[in-house]
């Protein structure tokens, strides 16, 4: 489940959640391992860690699967991709114009071919006729 960039970046605003993401980015982690690691990082209760994991799940940044009575958490690549796409759009200011500019280039090329084909005294070759 992926969600909007707003929800993702809101979840990333907390240092504990960012730390949890670093843990699960290294590979799947049982909930107990995540809790122990986070408790070594900061003073927090097990229910507090569970709440952070829920926020990350709701944002689409981690996924959970049941393995018997254990819960195993992993990074959700789809949620990370949403964040990456949003950030990359910030650095590529012209990306929104890419398709219209491609269409404009096609129209300009058609106009040039049409003008060349219409020049007086010019023999229209089969290639020119196909491109017009």
Coordinates of C-alpha atoms in Angstrom, one line a residue:
X1 CA 0.0 0.0 0.0
X2 CA 1.5 3.3 -1.0
X3 CA 0.3 6.6 0.0
X4 CA 0.6 10.3 -0.8
X5 CA 4.0 12.0 -0.4
X6 CA 2.5 14.2 2.3
X7 CA 1.8 11.2 4.5
X8 CA 5.3 9.7 3.8
X9 CA 7.2 12.9 4.6
X10 CA 5.1 13.4 7.8
X11 CA 6.1 9.9 8.9
X12 CA 9.8 10.7 8.1
X13 CA 9.7 13.8 10.2
X14 CA 10.4 11.7 13.4
X15 CA 14.0 10.6 14.1
X16 CA 12.8 7.3 15.7
X17 CA 10.9 6.4 12.5
X18 CA 13.9 7.2 10.4
X19 CA 16.0 5.0 12.6
X20 CA 13.4 2.2 12.2
X21 CA 13.5 2.6 8.4
X22 CA 17.3 2.2 8.5
X23 CA 16.9 -1.0 10.5
X24 CA 14.4 -2.6 8.1
X25 CA 16.3 -1.3 5.0
X26 CA 19.0 -3.7 6.0
X27 CA 16.6 -6.6 5.7
X28 CA 13.5 -8.1 7.3
X29 CA 13.4 -7.7 11.0
X30 CA 11.2 -9.3 13.6
X31 CA 9.3 -6.8 15.8
X32 CA 11.2 -7.8 18.9
X33 CA 14.5 -7.0 17.2
X34 CA 13.2 -3.7 16.1
X35 CA 12.0 -2.9 19.6
X36 CA 15.3 -3.9 21.1
X37 CA 17.3 -1.8 18.6
X38 CA 15.1 1.3 19.0
X39 CA 15.3 1.0 22.8
X40 CA 19.1 1.0 22.5
X41 CA 18.8 4.2 20.4
X42 CA 16.4 6.1 22.7
X43 CA 14.3 5.6 25.8
X44 CA 11.0 4.3 24.5
X45 CA 8.5 1.6 25.5
X46 CA 7.5 -1.3 23.4
X47 CA 4.0 0.2 22.8
X48 CA 5.8 3.4 21.7
X49 CA 7.8 1.5 19.1
X50 CA 4.6 -0.3 17.9
X51 CA 3.0 3.1 17.4
X52 CA 5.9 4.3 15.3
X53 CA 5.7 1.0 13.2
X54 CA 2.0 1.6 12.7
X55 CA 2.6 5.2 11.4
X56 CA 5.3 3.8 9.0
X57 CA 2.9 1.1 7.8
X58 CA 0.0 3.6 7.3
X59 CA 2.4 5.8 5.3
X60 CA 3.3 2.9 3.1
X61 CA 7.0 2.8 4.1
X62 CA 7.1 -0.6 5.8
X63 CA 5.2 -3.8 5.4
X64 CA 4.5 -6.5 7.9
X65 CA 3.9 -10.2 7.5
X66 CA 3.0 -12.8 10.1
X67 CA 5.4 -15.6 10.7
X68 CA 3.7 -17.8 13.3
X69 CA 3.2 -15.6 16.3
X70 CA 5.9 -13.1 15.2
X71 CA 5.5 -10.1 13.1
X72 CA 8.3 -9.4 10.6
X73 CA 8.8 -5.9 9.2
X74 CA 10.5 -4.9 5.9
X75 CA 11.0 -1.8 3.9
X76 CA 8.2 -1.2 1.3
X77 CA 10.0 -0.2 -1.9
X78 CA 6.8 1.3 -3.4
X79 CA 6.5 3.9 -0.6
X80 CA 10.2 4.8 -0.9
X81 CA 9.7 5.1 -4.7
X82 CA 6.8 7.6 -4.2
X83 CA 9.1 9.7 -2.0
X84 CA 12.0 9.5 -4.6
X85 CA 9.7 10.5 -7.4
X86 CA 8.4 13.5 -5.5
X87 CA 11.9 14.6 -4.6
X88 CA 13.2 14.1 -8.2
X89 CA 10.5 16.3 -9.5
X90 CA 11.9 19.1 -7.4
X91 CA 15.3 18.9 -9.1
X92 CA 14.0 18.5 -12.6
X93 CA 12.0 21.7 -13.0
X94 CA 11.5 21.1 -16.8
X95 CA 10.2 17.6 -16.5
X96 CA 6.6 18.8 -16.6
X97 CA 7.3 20.3 -20.0
X98 CA 9.0 17.3 -21.6
X99 CA 6.0 15.8 -23.4
X100 CA 4.6 19.2 -24.8
X101 CA 8.1 20.1 -26.0
X102 CA 8.4 16.7 -27.8
X103 CA 5.1 17.4 -29.5
X104 CA 6.3 20.8 -30.5
X105 CA 9.5 19.4 -32.0
X106 CA 7.4 16.9 -34.1
X107 CA 5.2 19.7 -35.4
X108 CA 8.2 21.9 -36.3
X109 CA 9.7 19.0 -38.2
X110 CA 6.5 18.4 -40.1
X111 CA 6.3 22.1 -41.0
X112 CA 9.9 22.0 -42.4
X113 CA 9.2 18.9 -44.5
X114 CA 6.0 20.5 -45.8
X115 CA 7.9 23.7 -46.8
X116 CA 10.6 21.7 -48.5
X117 CA 8.1 19.7 -50.4
X118 CA 6.3 22.9 -51.5
X119 CA 9.4 24.7 -52.8
X120 CA 9.0 25.6 -56.5
X121 CA 11.1 23.5 -58.8
X122 CA 11.8 20.8 -56.2
X123 CA 11.1 17.2 -57.2
X124 CA 9.1 15.5 -54.5
X125 CA 10.9 12.3 -53.7
X126 CA 9.3 9.2 -52.3
X127 CA 11.1 9.9 -48.9
X128 CA 9.8 13.5 -48.8
X129 CA 6.3 12.3 -49.6
X130 CA 6.4 9.8 -46.8
X131 CA 7.6 12.3 -44.3
X132 CA 5.1 15.0 -45.2

